[in-house]
Coordinates of C-alpha atoms and ligand atoms in Angstrom, one line a residue:
X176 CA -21.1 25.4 20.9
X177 CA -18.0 26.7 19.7
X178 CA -16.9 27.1 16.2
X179 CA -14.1 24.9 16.3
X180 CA -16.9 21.8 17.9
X181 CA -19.6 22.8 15.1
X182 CA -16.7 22.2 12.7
X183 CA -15.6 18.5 14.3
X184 CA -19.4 18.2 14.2
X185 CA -19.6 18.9 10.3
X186 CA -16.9 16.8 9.6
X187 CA -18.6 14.2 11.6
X188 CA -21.8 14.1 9.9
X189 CA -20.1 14.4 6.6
X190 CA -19.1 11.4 7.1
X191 CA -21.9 9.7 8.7
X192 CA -24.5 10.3 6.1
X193 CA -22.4 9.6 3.0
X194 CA -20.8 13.0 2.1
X195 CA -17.5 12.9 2.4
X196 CA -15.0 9.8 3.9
X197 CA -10.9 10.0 4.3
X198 CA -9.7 8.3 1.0
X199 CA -8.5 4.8 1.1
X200 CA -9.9 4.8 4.8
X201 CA -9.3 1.5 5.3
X202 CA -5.8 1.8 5.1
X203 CA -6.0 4.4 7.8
X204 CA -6.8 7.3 5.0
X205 CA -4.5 9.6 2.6
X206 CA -3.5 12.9 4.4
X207 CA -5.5 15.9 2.7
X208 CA -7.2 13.3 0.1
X209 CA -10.7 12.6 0.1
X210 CA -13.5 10.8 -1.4
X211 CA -16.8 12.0 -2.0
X212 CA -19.9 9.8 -1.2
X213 CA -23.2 9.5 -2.4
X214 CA -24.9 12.7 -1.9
X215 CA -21.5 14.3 -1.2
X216 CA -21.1 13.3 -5.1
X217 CA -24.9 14.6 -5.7
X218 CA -24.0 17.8 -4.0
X219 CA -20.6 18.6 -5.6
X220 CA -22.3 18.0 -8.9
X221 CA -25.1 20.4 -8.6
X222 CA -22.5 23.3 -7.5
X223 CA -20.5 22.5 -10.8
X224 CA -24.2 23.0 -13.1
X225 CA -24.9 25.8 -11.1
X226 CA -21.5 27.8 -11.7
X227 CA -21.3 26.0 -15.3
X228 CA -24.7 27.5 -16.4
X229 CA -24.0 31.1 -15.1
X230 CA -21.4 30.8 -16.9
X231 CA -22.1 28.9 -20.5
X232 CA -25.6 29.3 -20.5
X233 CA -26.2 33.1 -18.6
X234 CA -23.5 34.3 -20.9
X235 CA -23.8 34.4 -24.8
X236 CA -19.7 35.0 -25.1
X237 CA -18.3 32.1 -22.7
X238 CA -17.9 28.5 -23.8
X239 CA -16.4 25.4 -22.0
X240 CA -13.6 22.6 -22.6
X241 CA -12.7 19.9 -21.2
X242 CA -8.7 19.9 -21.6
X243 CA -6.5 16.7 -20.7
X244 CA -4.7 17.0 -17.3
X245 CA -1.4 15.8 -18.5
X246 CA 0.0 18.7 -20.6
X247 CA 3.3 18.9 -21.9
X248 CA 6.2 19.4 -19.9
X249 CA 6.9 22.7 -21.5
X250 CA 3.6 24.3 -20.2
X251 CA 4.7 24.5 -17.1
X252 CA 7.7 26.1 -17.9
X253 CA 6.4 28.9 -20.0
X254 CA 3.7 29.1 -17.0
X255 CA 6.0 30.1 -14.3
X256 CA 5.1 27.1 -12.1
X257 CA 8.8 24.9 -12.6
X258 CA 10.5 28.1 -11.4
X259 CA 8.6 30.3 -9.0
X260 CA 5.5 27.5 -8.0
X261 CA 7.1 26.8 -4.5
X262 CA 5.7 27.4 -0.4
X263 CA 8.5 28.8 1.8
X264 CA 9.0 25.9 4.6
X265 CA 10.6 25.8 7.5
X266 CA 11.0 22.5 9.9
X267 CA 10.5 22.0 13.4
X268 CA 14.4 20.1 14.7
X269 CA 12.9 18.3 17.4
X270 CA 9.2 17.2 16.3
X271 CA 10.9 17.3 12.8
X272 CA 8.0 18.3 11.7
X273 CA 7.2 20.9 8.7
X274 CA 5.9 24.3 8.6
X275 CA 4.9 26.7 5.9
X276 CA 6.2 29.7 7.5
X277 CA 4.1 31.9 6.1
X278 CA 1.2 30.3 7.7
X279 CA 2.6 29.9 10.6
X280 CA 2.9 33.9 10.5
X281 CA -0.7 34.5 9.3
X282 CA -1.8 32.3 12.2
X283 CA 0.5 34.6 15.0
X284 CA -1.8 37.2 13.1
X285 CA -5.2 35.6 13.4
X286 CA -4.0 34.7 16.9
X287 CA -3.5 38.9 17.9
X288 CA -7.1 39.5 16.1
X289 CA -8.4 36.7 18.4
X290 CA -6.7 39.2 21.1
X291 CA -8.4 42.4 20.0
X292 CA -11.9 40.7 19.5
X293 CA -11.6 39.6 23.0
X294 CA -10.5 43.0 24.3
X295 CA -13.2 44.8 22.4
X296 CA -16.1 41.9 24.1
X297 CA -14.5 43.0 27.3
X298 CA -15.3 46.5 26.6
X299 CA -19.1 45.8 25.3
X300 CA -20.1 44.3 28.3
X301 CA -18.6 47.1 30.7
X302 CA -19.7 50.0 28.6
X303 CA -23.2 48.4 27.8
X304 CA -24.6 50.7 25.6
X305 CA -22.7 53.5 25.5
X306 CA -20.3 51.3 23.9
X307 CA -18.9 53.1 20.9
X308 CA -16.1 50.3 19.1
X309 CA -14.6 52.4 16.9
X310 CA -13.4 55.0 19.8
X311 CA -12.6 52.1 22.0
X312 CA -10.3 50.8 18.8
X313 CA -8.6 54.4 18.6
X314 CA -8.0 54.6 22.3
X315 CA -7.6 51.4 24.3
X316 CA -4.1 51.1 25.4
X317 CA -4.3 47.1 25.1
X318 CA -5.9 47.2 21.8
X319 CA -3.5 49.6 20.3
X320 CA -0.4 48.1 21.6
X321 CA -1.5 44.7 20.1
X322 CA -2.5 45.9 16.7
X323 CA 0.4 48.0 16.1
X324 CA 2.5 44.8 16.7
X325 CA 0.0 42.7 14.4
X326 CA 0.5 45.3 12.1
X327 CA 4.3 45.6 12.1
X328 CA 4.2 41.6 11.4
X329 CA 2.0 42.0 8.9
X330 CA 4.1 44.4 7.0
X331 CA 7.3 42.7 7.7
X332 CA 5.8 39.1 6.3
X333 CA 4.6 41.1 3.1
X334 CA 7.8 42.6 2.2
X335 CA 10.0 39.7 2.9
X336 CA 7.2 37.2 0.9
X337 CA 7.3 39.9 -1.8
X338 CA 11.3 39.9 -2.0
X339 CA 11.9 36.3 -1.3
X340 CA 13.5 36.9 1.7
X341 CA 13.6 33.7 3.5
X342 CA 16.2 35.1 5.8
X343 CA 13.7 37.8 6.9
X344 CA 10.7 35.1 7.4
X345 CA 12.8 33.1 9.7
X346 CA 13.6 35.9 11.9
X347 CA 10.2 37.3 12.0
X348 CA 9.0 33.6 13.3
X349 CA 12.0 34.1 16.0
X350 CA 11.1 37.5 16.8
X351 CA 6.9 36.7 17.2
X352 CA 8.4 33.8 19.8
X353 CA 6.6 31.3 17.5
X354 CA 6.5 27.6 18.7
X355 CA 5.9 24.3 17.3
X356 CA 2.8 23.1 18.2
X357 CA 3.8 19.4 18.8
X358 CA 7.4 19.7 20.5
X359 CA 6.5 23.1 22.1
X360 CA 10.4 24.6 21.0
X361 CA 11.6 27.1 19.1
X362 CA 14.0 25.0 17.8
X363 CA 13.8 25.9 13.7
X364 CA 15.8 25.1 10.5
X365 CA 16.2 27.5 7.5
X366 CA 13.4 28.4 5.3
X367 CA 13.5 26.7 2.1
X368 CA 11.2 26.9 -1.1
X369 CA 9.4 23.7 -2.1
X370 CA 7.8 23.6 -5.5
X371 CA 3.7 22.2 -5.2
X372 CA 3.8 20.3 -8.1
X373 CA 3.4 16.5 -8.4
X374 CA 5.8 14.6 -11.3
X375 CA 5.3 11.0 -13.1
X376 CA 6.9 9.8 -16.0
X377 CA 5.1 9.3 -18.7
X378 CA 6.2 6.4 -21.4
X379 CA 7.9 2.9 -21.2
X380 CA 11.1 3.4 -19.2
X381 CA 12.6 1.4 -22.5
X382 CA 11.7 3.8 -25.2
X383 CA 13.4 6.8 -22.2
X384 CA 10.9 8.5 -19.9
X385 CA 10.1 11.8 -19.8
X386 CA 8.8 13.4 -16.6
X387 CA 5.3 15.4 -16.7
X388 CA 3.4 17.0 -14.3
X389 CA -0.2 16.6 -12.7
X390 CA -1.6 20.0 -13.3
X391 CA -1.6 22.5 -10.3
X392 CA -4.5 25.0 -11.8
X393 CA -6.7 24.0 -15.0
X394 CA -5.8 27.3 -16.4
X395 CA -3.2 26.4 -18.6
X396 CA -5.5 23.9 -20.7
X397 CA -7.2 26.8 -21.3
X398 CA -4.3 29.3 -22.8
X399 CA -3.1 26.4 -24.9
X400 CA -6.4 25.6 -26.5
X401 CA -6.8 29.8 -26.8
X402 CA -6.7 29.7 -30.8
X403 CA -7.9 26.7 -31.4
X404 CA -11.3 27.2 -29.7
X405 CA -11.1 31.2 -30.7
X406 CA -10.7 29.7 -34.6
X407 CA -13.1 26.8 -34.6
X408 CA -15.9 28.8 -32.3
X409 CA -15.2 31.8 -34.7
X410 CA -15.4 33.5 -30.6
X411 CA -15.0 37.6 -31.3
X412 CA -12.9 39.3 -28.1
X413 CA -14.5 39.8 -25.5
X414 CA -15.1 36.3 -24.8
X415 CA -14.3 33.5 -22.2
X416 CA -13.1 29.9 -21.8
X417 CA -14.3 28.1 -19.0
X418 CA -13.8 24.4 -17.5
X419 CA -14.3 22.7 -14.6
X420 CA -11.5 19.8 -13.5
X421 CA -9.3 18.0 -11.5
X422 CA -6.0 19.9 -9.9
X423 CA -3.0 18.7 -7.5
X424 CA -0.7 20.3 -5.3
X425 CA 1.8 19.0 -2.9
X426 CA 0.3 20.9 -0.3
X427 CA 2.3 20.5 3.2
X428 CA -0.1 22.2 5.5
X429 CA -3.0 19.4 5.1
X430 CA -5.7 20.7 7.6
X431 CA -9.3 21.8 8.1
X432 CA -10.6 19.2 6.4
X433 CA -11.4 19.4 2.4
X434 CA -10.3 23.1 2.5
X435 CA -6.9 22.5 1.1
X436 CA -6.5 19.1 0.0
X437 CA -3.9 17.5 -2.3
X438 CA -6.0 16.4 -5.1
X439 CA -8.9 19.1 -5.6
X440 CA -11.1 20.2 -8.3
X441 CA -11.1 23.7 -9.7
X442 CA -13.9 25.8 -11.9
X443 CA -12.2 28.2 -13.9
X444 CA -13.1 30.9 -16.5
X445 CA -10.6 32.7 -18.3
X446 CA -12.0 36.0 -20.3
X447 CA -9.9 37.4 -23.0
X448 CA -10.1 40.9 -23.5
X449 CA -8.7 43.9 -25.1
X450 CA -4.9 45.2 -23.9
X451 CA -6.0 48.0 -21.8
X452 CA -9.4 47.3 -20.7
X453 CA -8.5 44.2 -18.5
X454 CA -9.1 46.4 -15.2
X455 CA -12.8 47.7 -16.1
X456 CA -13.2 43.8 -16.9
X457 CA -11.5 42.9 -13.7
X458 CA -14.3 44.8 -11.8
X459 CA -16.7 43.7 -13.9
X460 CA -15.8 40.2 -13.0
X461 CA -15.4 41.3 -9.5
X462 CA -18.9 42.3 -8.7
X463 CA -20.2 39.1 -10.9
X464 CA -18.7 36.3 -9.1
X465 CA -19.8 37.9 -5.2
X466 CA -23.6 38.2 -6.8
X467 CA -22.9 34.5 -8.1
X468 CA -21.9 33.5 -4.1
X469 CA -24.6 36.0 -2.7
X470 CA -27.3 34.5 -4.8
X471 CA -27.2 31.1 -2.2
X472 CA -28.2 33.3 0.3
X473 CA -25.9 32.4 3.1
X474 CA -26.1 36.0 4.3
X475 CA -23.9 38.8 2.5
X476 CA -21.5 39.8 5.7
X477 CA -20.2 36.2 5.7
X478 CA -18.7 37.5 2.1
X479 CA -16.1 39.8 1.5
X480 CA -13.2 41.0 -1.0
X481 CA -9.0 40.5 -0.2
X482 CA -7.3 43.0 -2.3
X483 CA -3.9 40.8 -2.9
X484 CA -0.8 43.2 -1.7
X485 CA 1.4 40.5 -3.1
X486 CA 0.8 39.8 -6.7
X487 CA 1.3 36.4 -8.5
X488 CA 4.2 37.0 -11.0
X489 CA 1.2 37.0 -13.8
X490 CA -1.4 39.4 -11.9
X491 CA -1.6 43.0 -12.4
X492 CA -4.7 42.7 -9.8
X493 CA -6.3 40.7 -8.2
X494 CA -8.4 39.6 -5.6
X495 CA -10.4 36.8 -3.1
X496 CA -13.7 36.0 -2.4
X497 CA -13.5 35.3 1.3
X498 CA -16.0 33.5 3.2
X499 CA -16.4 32.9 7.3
X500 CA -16.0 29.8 7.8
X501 CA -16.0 28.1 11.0
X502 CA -12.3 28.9 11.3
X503 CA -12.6 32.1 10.2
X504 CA -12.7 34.2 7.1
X505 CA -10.7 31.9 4.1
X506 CA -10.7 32.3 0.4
X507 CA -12.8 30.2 -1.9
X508 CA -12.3 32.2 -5.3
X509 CA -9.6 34.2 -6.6
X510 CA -10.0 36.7 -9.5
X511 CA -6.8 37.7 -10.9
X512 CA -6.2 40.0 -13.9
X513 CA -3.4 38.1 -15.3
X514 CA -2.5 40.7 -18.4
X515 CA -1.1 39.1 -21.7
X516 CA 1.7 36.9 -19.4
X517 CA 0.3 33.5 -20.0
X518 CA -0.3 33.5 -24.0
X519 CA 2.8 35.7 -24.4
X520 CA 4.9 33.2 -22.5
X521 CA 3.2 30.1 -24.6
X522 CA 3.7 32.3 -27.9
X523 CA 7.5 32.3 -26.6
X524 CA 8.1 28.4 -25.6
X525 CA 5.9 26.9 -28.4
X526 CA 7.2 29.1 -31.1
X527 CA 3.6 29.5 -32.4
X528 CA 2.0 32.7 -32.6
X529 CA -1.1 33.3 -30.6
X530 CA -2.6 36.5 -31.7
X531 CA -6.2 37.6 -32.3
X532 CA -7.2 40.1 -35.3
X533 CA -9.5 42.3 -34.0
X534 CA -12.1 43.5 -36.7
X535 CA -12.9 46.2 -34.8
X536 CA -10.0 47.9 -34.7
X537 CA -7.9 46.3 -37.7
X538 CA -4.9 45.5 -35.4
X539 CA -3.4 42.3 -34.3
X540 CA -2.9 41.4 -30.6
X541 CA -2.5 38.9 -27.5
X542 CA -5.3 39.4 -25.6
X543 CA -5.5 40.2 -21.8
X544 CA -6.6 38.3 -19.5
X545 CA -9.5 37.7 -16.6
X546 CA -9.2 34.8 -14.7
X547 CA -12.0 34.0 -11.9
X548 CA -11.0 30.4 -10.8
X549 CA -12.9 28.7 -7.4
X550 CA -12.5 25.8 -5.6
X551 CA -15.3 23.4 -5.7
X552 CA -14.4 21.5 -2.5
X553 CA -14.3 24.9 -1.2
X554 CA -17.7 25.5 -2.4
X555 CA -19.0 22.3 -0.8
X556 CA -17.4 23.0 2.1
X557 CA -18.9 26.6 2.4
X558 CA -21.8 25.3 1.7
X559 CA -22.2 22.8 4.6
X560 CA -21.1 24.6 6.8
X561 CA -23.2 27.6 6.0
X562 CA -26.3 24.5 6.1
X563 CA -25.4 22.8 9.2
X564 CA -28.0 23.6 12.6
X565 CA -28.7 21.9 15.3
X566 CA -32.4 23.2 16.5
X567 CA -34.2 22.4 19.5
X568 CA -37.7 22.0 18.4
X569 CA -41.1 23.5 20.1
X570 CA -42.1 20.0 21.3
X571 CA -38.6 19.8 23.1
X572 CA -37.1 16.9 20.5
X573 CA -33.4 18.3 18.8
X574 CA -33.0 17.9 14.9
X575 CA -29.9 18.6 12.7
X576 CA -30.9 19.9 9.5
X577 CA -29.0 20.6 6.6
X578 CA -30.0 24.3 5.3
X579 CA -29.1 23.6 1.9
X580 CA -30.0 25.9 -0.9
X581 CA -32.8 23.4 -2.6
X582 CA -31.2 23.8 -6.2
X583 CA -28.1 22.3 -4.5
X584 CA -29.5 19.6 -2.5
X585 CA -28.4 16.4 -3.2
X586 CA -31.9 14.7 -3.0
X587 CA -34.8 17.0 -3.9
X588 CA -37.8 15.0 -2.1
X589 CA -38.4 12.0 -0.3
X590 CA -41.7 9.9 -0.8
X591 CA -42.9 8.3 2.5
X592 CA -45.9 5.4 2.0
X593 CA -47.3 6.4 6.0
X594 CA -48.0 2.8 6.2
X595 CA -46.8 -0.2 4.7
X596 CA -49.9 -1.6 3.4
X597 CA -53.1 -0.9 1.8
X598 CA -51.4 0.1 -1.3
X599 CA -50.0 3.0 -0.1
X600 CA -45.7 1.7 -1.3
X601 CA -47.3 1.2 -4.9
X602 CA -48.8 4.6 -4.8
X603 CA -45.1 6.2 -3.2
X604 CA -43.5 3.7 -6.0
X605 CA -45.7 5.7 -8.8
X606 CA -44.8 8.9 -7.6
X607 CA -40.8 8.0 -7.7
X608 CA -41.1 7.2 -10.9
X609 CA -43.0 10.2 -12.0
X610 CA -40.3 12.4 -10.8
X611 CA -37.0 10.3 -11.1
X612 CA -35.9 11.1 -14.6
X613 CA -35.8 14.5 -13.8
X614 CA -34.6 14.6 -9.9
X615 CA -32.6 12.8 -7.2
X616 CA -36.1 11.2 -5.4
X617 CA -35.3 8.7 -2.3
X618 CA -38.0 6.5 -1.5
X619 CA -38.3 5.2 2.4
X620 CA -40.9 3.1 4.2
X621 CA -38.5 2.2 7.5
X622 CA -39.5 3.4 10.9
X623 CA -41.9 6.4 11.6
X624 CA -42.7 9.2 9.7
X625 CA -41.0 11.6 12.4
X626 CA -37.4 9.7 12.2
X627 CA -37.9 9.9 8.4
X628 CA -38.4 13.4 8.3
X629 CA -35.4 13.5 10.8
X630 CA -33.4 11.4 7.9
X631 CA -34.0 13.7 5.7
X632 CA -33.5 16.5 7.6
X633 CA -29.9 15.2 8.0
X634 CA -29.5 15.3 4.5
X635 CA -30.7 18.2 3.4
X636 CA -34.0 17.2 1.4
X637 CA -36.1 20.4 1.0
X638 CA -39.3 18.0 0.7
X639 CA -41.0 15.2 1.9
X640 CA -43.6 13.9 0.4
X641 CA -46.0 11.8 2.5
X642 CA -48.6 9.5 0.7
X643 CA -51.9 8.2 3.3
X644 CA -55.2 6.8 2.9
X645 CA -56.8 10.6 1.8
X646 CA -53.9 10.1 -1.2
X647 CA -55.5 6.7 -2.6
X648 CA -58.9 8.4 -2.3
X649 CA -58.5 12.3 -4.2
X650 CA -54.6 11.7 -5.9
X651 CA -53.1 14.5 -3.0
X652 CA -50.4 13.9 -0.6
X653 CA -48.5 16.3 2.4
X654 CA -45.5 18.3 1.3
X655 CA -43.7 19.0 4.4
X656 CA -40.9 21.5 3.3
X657 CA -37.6 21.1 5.8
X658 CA -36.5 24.9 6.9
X659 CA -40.2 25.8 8.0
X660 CA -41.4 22.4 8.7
X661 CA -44.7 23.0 7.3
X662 CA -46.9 21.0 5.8
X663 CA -49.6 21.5 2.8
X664 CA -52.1 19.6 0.7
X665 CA -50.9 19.0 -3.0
X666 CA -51.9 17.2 -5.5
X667 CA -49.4 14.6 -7.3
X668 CA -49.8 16.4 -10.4
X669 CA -48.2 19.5 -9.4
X670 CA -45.5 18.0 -7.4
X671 CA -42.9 18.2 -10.8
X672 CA -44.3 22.1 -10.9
X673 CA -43.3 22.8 -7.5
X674 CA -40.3 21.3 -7.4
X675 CA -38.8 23.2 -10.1
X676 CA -39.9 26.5 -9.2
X677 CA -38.5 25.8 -5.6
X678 CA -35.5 23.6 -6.4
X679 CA -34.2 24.6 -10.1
X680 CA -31.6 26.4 -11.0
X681 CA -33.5 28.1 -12.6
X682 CA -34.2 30.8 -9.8
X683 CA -30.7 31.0 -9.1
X684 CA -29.3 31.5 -12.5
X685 CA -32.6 34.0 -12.7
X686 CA -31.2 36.2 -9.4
X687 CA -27.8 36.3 -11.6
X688 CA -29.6 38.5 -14.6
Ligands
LIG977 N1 -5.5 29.5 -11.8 C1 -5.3 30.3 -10.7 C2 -5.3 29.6 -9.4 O1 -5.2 28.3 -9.4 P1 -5.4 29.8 -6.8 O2 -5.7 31.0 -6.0 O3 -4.1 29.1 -6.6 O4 -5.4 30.3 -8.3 C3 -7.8 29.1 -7.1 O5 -6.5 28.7 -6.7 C4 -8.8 28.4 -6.2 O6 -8.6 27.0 -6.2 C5 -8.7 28.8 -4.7 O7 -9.5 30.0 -4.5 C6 -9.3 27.6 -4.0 O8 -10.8 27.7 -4.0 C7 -8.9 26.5 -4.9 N2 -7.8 25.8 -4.3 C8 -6.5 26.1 -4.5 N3 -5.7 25.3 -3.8 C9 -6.5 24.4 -3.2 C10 -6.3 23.2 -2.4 N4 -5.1 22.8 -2.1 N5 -7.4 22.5 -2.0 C11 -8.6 22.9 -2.3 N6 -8.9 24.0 -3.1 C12 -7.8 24.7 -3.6

């Protein structure tokens, strides 16, 4: 199976077991909106607890808000994002449709990486062992003509994203020979910068309405509130704000699915710090946020670091935590060290001075800044993706099972009465109960016990708890956990103890010490 039909699959099933649908779907759905559905809900919430806990409850010095998503106007002026929050476009004449052209640019570039993977396959299988890649890299006359030309692109796009030379973009999409994908021509307007953000108006039209934005990060909730939570919290530098909430962005390249979506939903921590000492906090932050990732154990090569070469215009750093999806290797966190721009520029527009006294030294300063700031659709989609198998069993039946780290699963067991009858539903009933309060527990007595487990495997549930005639006799019923398939003996009285060691957060906030 190919990566891009494993995707179509995923998308598929997220669907058809209640994860994530199209919004308004039956008005023929919102481009790049979506709706999250009952264990897509479950899910989503049990990634915010997890990266809310490591970082409120691991962390003595880091405390949460919840900040209004309509801010004043102003904000977003002294943020940067009126002026400079804008995607270079470009449109298509004859399909008339639009282009971000530097995506289309970084997908001429995936496109020659695609080339050289190819070439270097080709050279695997004719060298057989004595294939050494680095050498064929160095030496292959194919692979070095493409990569210098993927390189020269590369270069070319940098330097003309980093001088806003839209000029330079366009001719670099004419010089690659770059086509639309619908109409097939190279038949393309100027490029032209488009601000992301999303406007309403915000009072009566009578009383004179004042336009306001829909927030494009959650950051700025945070700055604003810097001295009031600083004061009341009596929070002593170094310290962070962190909050977890709804973003929006005008995106115009609405594709693979809920990785870049118009309405999304950020986690972000901001971590004030000394002037001076923001890039020893930077890598600090750095290393903390890839063990926070690792921790899930999807395997650490499907992680790695992009330094930034082009620098937001509040970054002194920065950088993004990459992971392989099935279309490739795509952020899902960036961690930006985003000096003293954003409270200097509030300090500016508000008039108000936002300083911090520093005991410790006796002086008075803006702090610097850390930001680490992820994408929880991102997260759920890494994390589906990273769960989703399709395994041909021993017995020669297929199952699709959903890998899902069990402190993330959206239900954490399933109790199965074997049989309808002889009091075995009350028993399964009793057990719910037991664990309910303190877990997502699905209860099913429909069809045999071997498309049940299926069910659940679907879903994700790490156990299945079966209740039969030995359980009415000595209180002890199968566990049957879903990655190994195997079955033991317990009694009902430790199923809340084993659950939690297995499924808590607990062990994953534990790996994060
Ligand atoms: N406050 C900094 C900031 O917003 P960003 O790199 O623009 O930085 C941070 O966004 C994270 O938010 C990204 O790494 C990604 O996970 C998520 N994100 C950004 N745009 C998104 C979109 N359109 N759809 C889904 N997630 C998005």
């Amino acid at each position: 199976m190919t990566q891009e039909e494993l995707f179509k699959k995923l998308i598929a099933h997220s669907k058809e077991y209640g994860f994530i649908f199209p919004s308004s779907e039956i008005y023929d759905g919102l481009s790049a909106v979506y709706d999250y559905g009952q264990l897509g809900v479950e899910l989503k919430n049990n990634i915010k607890r997890y990266w809310w806990d490591a970082m409120t409850r691991v962390n003595d010095n880091i405390v949460g808000i919840d900040a209004a998503i309509f801010m004043h106007p102003r904000t977003w002026e002294a943020s940067g994002h009126v002026g400079a929050f804008n995607d270079p476009l470009i449109d298509n004449k004859d399909s008339k449709k639009r282009y971000r052209a530097d995506v289309l640019l970084e997908d001429w570039i995936a496109k020659q990486d695609e080339k050289i993977e190819k070439e270097i396959e080709k050279g695997r299988k004719r060298f057989k062992d004595s294939f050494d890649e680095a050498q064929f890299r160095a030496t292959n006359a194919r692979v070095l003509e493409i990569t210098a030309k993927r390189n020269e692109v590369h270069e070319r796009m940098t330097e003309a994203l980093n001088a806003n030379d839209l000029e330079g973009l366009r001719q670099i999409i004419l010089d690659c020979e770059i086509v639309c994908p619908i109409s097939g021509t190279r038949n393309w307007t100027e490029v032209r910068q488009f601000n992301l953000m999303f406007d309403t108006k915000i009072g009566s039209v009578a009383e004179g309405a004042n336009t306001i934005y829909l927030r494009p990060e959650t950051a700025q909730g945070i700055f604003v509130n810097f001295l009031n939570v600083q004061k009341t919290g009596r929070m002593k530098i170094p310290f962070g704000i962190a909050q977890i909430g709804k973003a929006f962005r005008n995106e115009i390249v609405a594709r693979q699915f809920i990785f870049r979506m118009r309405e999304f939903e950020q986690m972000e921590m901001q971590f004030f710090v000394r002037p001076g000492e923001e890039l020893k906090w930077y890598e600090k932050w750095k290393a903390t946020r890839m063990s926070w990732h690792r921790a899930l154990g999807f395997g650490d090569d499907n992680y790695r670091f992009h330094d930034h070469e082009k620098l937001a215009h509040y970054a002194n750093a920065a950088a993004d935590v990459e992971f392989r999806f099935p279309f490739g290797f795509k952020e899902v966190e960036g961690i930006h060290s985003r000096t003293d721009f954003d409270l200097r520029r509030h300090e500016e527009f508000s008039g108000k001075k936002i300083r911090y006294y520093d005991p410790e030294t006796g002086e008075s300063y803006i702090p610097y800044v850390i930001e680490t700031s992820i994408g929880v659709d991102r997260m759920v989609l890494q994390v589906l993706s990273a769960a989703y198998k399709e395994e041909k069993l021993e017995n020669g039946e297929e199952r699709t099972v959903l890998s899902i780290p069990a402190p993330l699963a959206p239900v954490k067991a399933a109790v199965l009465p074997l049989v309808k009858k002889d009091g075995l539903p009350e028993i399964a009933h009793r057990i719910k109960d037991m664990l309910k309060y303190d877990y997502n527990i699905q209860y099913d007595e429909k069809d045999s016990i071997g498309k049940r487990y299926r069910r659940q495997d679907a879903i994700g549930t790490p156990f299945c708890i079966t209740v039969d005639h030995q359980t009415a006799e000595d209180g002890t019923v199968t566990v049957r956990e879903r990655d190994t398939m195997e079955q033991v003996r317990v009694h009902m009285d430790d199923l809340h103890t084993m659950i939690e060691r297995n499924a808590g957060l607990r062990g994953l906030l534990d790996k994060l010490q």
